[in-house]
XYZ file of N, CA, C and O in Angstrom:
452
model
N -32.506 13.372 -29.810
C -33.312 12.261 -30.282
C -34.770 12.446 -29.892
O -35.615 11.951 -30.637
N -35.162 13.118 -28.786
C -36.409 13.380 -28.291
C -36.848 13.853 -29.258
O -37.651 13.185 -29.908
N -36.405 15.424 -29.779
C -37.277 15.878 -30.642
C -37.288 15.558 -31.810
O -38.345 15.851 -32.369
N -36.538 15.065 -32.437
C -36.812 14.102 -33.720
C -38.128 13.155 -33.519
O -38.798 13.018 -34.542
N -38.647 12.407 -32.220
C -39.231 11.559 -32.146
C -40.665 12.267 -31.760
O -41.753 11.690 -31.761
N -40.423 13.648 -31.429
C -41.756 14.693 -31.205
C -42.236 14.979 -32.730
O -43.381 14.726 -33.105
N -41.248 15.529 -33.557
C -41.490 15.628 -34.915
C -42.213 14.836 -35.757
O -43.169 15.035 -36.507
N -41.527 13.871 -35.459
C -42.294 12.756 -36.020
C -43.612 11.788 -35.879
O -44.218 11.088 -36.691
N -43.762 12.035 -34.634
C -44.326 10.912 -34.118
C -45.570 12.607 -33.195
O -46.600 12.227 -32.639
N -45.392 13.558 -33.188
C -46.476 14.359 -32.812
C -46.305 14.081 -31.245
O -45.181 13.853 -30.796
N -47.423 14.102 -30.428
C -47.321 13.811 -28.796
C -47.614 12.393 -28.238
O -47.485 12.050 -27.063
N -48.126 11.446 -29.522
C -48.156 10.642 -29.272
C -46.921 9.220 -28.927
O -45.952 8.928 -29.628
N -47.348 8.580 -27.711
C -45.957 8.033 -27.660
C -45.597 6.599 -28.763
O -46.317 6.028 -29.582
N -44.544 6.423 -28.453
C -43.744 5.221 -29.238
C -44.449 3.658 -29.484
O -44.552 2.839 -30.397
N -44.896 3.827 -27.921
C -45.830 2.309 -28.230
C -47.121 2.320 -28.494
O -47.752 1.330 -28.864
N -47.684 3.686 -28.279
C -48.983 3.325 -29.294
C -48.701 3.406 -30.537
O -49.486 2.885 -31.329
N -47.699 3.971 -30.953
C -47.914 4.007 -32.503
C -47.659 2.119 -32.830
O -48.368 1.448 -33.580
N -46.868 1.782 -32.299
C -46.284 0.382 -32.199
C -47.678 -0.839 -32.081
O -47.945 -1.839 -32.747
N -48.197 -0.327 -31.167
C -49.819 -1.043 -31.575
C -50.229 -0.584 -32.402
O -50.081 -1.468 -33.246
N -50.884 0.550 -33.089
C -51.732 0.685 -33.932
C -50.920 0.038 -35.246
O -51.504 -0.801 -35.932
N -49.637 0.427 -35.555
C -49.030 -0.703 -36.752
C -49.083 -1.858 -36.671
O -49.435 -2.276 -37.774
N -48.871 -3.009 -35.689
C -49.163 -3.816 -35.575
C -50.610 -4.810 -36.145
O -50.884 -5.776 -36.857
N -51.272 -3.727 -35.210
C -53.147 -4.065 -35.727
C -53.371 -3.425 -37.648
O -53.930 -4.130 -38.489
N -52.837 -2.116 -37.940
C -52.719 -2.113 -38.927
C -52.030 -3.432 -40.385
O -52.288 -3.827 -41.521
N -51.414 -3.544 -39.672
C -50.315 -4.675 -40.450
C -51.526 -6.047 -40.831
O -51.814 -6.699 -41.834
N -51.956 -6.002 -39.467
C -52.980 -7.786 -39.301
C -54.363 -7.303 -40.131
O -55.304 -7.996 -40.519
N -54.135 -5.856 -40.259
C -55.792 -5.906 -41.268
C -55.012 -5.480 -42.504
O -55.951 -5.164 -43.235
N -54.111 -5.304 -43.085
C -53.172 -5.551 -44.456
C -53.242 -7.095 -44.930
O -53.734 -7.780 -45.827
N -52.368 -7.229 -43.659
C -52.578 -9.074 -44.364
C -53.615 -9.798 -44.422
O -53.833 -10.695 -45.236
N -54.331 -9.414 -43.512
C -56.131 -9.943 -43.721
C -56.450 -10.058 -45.376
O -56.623 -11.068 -46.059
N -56.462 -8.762 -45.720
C -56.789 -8.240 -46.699
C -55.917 -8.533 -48.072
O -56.283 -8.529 -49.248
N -54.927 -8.729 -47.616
C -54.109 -9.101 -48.683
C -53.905 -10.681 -48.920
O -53.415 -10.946 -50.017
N -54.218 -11.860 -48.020
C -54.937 -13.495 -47.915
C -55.877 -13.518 -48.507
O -56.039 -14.445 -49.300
N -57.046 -12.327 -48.332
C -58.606 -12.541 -48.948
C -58.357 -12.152 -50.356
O -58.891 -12.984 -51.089
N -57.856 -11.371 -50.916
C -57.681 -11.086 -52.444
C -56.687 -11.903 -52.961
O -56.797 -12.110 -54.169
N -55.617 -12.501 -52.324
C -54.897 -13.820 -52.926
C -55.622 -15.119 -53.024
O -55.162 -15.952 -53.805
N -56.666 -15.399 -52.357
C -57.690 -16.473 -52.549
C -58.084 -16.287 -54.078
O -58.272 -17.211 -54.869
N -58.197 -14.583 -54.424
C -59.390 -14.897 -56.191
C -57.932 -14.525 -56.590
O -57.749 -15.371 -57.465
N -57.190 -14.068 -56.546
C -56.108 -13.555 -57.597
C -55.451 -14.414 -58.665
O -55.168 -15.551 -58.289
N -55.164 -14.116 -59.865
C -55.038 -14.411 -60.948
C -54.379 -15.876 -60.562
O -53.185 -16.132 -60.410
N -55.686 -16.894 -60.434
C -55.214 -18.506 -60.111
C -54.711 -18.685 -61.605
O -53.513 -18.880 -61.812
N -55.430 -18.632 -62.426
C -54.656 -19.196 -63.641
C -53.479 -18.225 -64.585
O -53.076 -18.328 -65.744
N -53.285 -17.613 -63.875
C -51.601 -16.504 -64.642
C -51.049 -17.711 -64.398
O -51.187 -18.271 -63.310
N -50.405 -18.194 -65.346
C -48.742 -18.950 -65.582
C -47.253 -18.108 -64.682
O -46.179 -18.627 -64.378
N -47.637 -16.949 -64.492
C -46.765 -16.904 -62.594
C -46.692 -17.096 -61.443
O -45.851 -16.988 -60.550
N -48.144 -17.537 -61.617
C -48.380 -17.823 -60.155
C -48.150 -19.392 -59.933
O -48.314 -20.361 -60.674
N -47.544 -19.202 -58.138
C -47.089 -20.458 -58.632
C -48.383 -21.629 -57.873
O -49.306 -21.262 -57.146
N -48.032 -23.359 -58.395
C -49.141 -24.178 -57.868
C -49.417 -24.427 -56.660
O -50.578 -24.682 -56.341
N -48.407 -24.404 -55.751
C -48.432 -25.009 -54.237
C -48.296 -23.166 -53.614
O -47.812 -22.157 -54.128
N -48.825 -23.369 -52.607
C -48.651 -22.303 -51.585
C -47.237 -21.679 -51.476
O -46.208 -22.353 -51.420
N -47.283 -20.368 -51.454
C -45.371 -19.887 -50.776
C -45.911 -18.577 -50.617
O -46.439 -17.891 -51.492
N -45.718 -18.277 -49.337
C -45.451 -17.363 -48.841
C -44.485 -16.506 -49.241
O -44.723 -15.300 -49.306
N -43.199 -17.053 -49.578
C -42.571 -15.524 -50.197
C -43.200 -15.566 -51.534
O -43.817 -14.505 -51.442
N -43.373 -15.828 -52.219
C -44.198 -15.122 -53.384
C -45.083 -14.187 -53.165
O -45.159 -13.134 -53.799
N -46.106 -14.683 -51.853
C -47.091 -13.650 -50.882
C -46.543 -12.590 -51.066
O -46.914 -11.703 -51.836
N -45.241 -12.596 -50.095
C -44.818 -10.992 -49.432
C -44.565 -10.233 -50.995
O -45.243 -9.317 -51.460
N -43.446 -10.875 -51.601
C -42.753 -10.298 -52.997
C -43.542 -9.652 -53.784
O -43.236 -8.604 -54.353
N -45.232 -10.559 -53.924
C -45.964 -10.018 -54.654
C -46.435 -8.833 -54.216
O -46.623 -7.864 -54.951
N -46.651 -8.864 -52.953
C -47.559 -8.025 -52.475
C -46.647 -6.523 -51.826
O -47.284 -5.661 -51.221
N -45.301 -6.399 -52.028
C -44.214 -5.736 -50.995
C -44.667 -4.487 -51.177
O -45.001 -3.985 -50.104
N -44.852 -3.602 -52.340
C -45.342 -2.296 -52.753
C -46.317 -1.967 -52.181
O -46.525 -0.843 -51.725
N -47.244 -3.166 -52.117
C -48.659 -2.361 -51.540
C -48.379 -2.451 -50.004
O -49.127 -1.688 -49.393
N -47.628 -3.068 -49.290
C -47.209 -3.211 -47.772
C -46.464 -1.997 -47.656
O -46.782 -1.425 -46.613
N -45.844 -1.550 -48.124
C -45.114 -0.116 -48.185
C -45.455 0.782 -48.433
O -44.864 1.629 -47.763
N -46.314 1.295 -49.231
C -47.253 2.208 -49.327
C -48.035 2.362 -48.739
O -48.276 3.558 -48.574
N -49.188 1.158 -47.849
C -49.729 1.114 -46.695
C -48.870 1.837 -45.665
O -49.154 2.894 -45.102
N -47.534 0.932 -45.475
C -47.471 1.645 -44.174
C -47.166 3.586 -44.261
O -47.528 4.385 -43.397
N -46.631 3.831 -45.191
C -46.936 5.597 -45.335
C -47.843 6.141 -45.356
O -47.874 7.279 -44.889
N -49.010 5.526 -45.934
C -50.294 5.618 -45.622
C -50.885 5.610 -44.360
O -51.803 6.408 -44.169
N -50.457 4.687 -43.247
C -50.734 4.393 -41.794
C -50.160 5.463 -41.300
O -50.975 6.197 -40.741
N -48.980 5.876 -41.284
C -48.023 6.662 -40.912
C -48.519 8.093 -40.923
O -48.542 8.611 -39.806
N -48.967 8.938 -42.053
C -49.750 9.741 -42.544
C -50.883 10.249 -41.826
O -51.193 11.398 -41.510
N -51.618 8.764 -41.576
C -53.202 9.100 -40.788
C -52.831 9.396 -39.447
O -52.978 10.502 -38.928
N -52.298 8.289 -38.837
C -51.707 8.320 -37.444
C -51.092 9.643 -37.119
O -51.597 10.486 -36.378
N -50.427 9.699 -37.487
C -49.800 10.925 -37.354
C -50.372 12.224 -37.381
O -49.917 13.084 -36.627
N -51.453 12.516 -38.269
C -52.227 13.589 -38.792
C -54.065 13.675 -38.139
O -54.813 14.648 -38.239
N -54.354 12.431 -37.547
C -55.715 12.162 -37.366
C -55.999 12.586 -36.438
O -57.202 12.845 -36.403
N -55.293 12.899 -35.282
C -55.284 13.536 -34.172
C -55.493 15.415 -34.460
O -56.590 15.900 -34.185
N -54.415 16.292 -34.988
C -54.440 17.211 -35.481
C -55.683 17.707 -36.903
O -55.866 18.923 -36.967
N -56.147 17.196 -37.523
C -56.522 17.607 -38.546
C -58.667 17.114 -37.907
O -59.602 17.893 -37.719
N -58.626 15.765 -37.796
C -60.005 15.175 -37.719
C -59.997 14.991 -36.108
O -60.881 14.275 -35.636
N -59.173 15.517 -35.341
C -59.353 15.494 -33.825
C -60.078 14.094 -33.479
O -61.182 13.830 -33.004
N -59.216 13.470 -33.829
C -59.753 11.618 -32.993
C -58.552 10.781 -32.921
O -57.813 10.614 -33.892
N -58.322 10.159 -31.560
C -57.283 9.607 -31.351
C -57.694 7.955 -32.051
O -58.832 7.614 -31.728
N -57.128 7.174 -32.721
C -57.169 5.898 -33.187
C -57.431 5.127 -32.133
O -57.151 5.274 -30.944
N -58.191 4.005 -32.898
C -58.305 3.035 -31.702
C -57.983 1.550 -32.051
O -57.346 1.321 -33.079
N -58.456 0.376 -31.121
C -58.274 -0.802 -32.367
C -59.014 -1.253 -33.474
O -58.462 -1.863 -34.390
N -60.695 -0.904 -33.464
C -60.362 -0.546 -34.822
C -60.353 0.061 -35.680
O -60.839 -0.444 -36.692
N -59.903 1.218 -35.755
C -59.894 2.261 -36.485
C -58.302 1.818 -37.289
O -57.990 1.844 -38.480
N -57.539 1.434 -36.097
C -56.330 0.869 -36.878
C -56.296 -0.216 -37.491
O -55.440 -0.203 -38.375
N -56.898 -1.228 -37.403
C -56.993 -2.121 -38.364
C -57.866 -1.943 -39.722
O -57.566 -2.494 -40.781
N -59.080 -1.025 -39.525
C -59.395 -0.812 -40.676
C -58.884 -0.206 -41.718
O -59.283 -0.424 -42.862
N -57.803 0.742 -41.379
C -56.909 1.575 -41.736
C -55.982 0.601 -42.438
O -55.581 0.781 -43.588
N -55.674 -0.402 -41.712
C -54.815 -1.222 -42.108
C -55.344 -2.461 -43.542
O -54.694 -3.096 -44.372
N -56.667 -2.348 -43.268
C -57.429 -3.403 -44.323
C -58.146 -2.125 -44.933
O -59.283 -2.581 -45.060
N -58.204 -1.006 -45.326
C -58.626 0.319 -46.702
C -57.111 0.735 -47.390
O -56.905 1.019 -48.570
N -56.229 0.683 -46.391
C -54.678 0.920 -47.254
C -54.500 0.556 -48.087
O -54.374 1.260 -49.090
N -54.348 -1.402 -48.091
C -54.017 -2.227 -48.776
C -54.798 -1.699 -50.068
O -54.166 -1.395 -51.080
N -56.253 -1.594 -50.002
C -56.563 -1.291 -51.443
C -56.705 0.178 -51.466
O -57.795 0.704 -51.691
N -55.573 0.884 -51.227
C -56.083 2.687 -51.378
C -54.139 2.092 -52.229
O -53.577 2.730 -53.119
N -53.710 1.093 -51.727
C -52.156 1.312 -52.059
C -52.208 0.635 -53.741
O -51.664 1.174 -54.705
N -53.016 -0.688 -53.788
C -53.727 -0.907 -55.278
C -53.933 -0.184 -56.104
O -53.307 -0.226 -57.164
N -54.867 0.683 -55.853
C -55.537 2.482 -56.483
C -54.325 2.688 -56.840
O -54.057 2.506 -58.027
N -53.530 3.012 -56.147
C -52.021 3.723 -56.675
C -50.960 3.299 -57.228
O -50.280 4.106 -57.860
N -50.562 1.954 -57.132
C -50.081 1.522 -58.211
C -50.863 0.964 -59.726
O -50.289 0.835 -60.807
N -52.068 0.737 -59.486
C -52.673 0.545 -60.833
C -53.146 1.860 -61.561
O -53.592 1.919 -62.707
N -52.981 2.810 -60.757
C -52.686 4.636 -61.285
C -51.000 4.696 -61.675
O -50.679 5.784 -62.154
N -50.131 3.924 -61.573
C -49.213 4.565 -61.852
C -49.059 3.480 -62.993
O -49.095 3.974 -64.120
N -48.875 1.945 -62.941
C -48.771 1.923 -64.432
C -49.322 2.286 -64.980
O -48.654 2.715 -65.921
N -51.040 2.623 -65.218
C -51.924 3.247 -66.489
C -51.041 4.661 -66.792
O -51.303 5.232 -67.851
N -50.263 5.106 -66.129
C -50.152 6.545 -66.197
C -48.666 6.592 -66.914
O -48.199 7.664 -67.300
N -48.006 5.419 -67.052
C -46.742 5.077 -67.762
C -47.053 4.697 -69.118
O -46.113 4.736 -69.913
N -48.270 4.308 -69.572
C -48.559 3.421 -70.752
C -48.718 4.507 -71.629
O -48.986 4.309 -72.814
């Protein structure tokens, strides 16, 4: 199990990665509250009163792709750009994802049509 968790996770240990997702996560949702403020108020799906699961549901793809995205840097930022993350490097990471994960799904439907 060690080295699965060396593989993966490089030399860095378990709970920093565990903070930097964390702080990543809080600049996702930052970011993903501030663009639900303008987002399509008048689409007939959206609904009138506040809900949070609509939040997450709407938003689940780009939270998932973020985090491979987080996963990716973290993992690689050390080796490649020689700089260990910090707090905020991880949250910004966490609030450029959200819209690097946008980029990519609005690249993949145009790219279905």
């Amino acid at each position: 199990m060690k080295t699965i968790l060396e593989q993966l996770l490089g030399t860095t240990n378990l709970s920093a990665y565990l903070a930097w997702f964390l702080l990543t996560f809080i600049g996702a949702f930052t970011a993903i509250l501030i663009r639900a403020k303008f987002k399509y108020k008048y689409s007939h799906d959206t609904p009138y009163r506040w809900s949070w699961t609509f939040l997450l549901q709407d938003n689940l793809l780009n939270l998932t792709i973020g985090f491979f995205i987080a996963l990716t840097f973290f993992r690689y930022s050390n080796l490649v750009l020689k700089i260990e993350p910090s707090i905020w490097l991880a949250s910004s990471i966490g609030f450029m994802s959200n819209e690097l994960a946008l980029l990519f799904v609005k690249f993949s439907f145009t790219a279905r049509k």
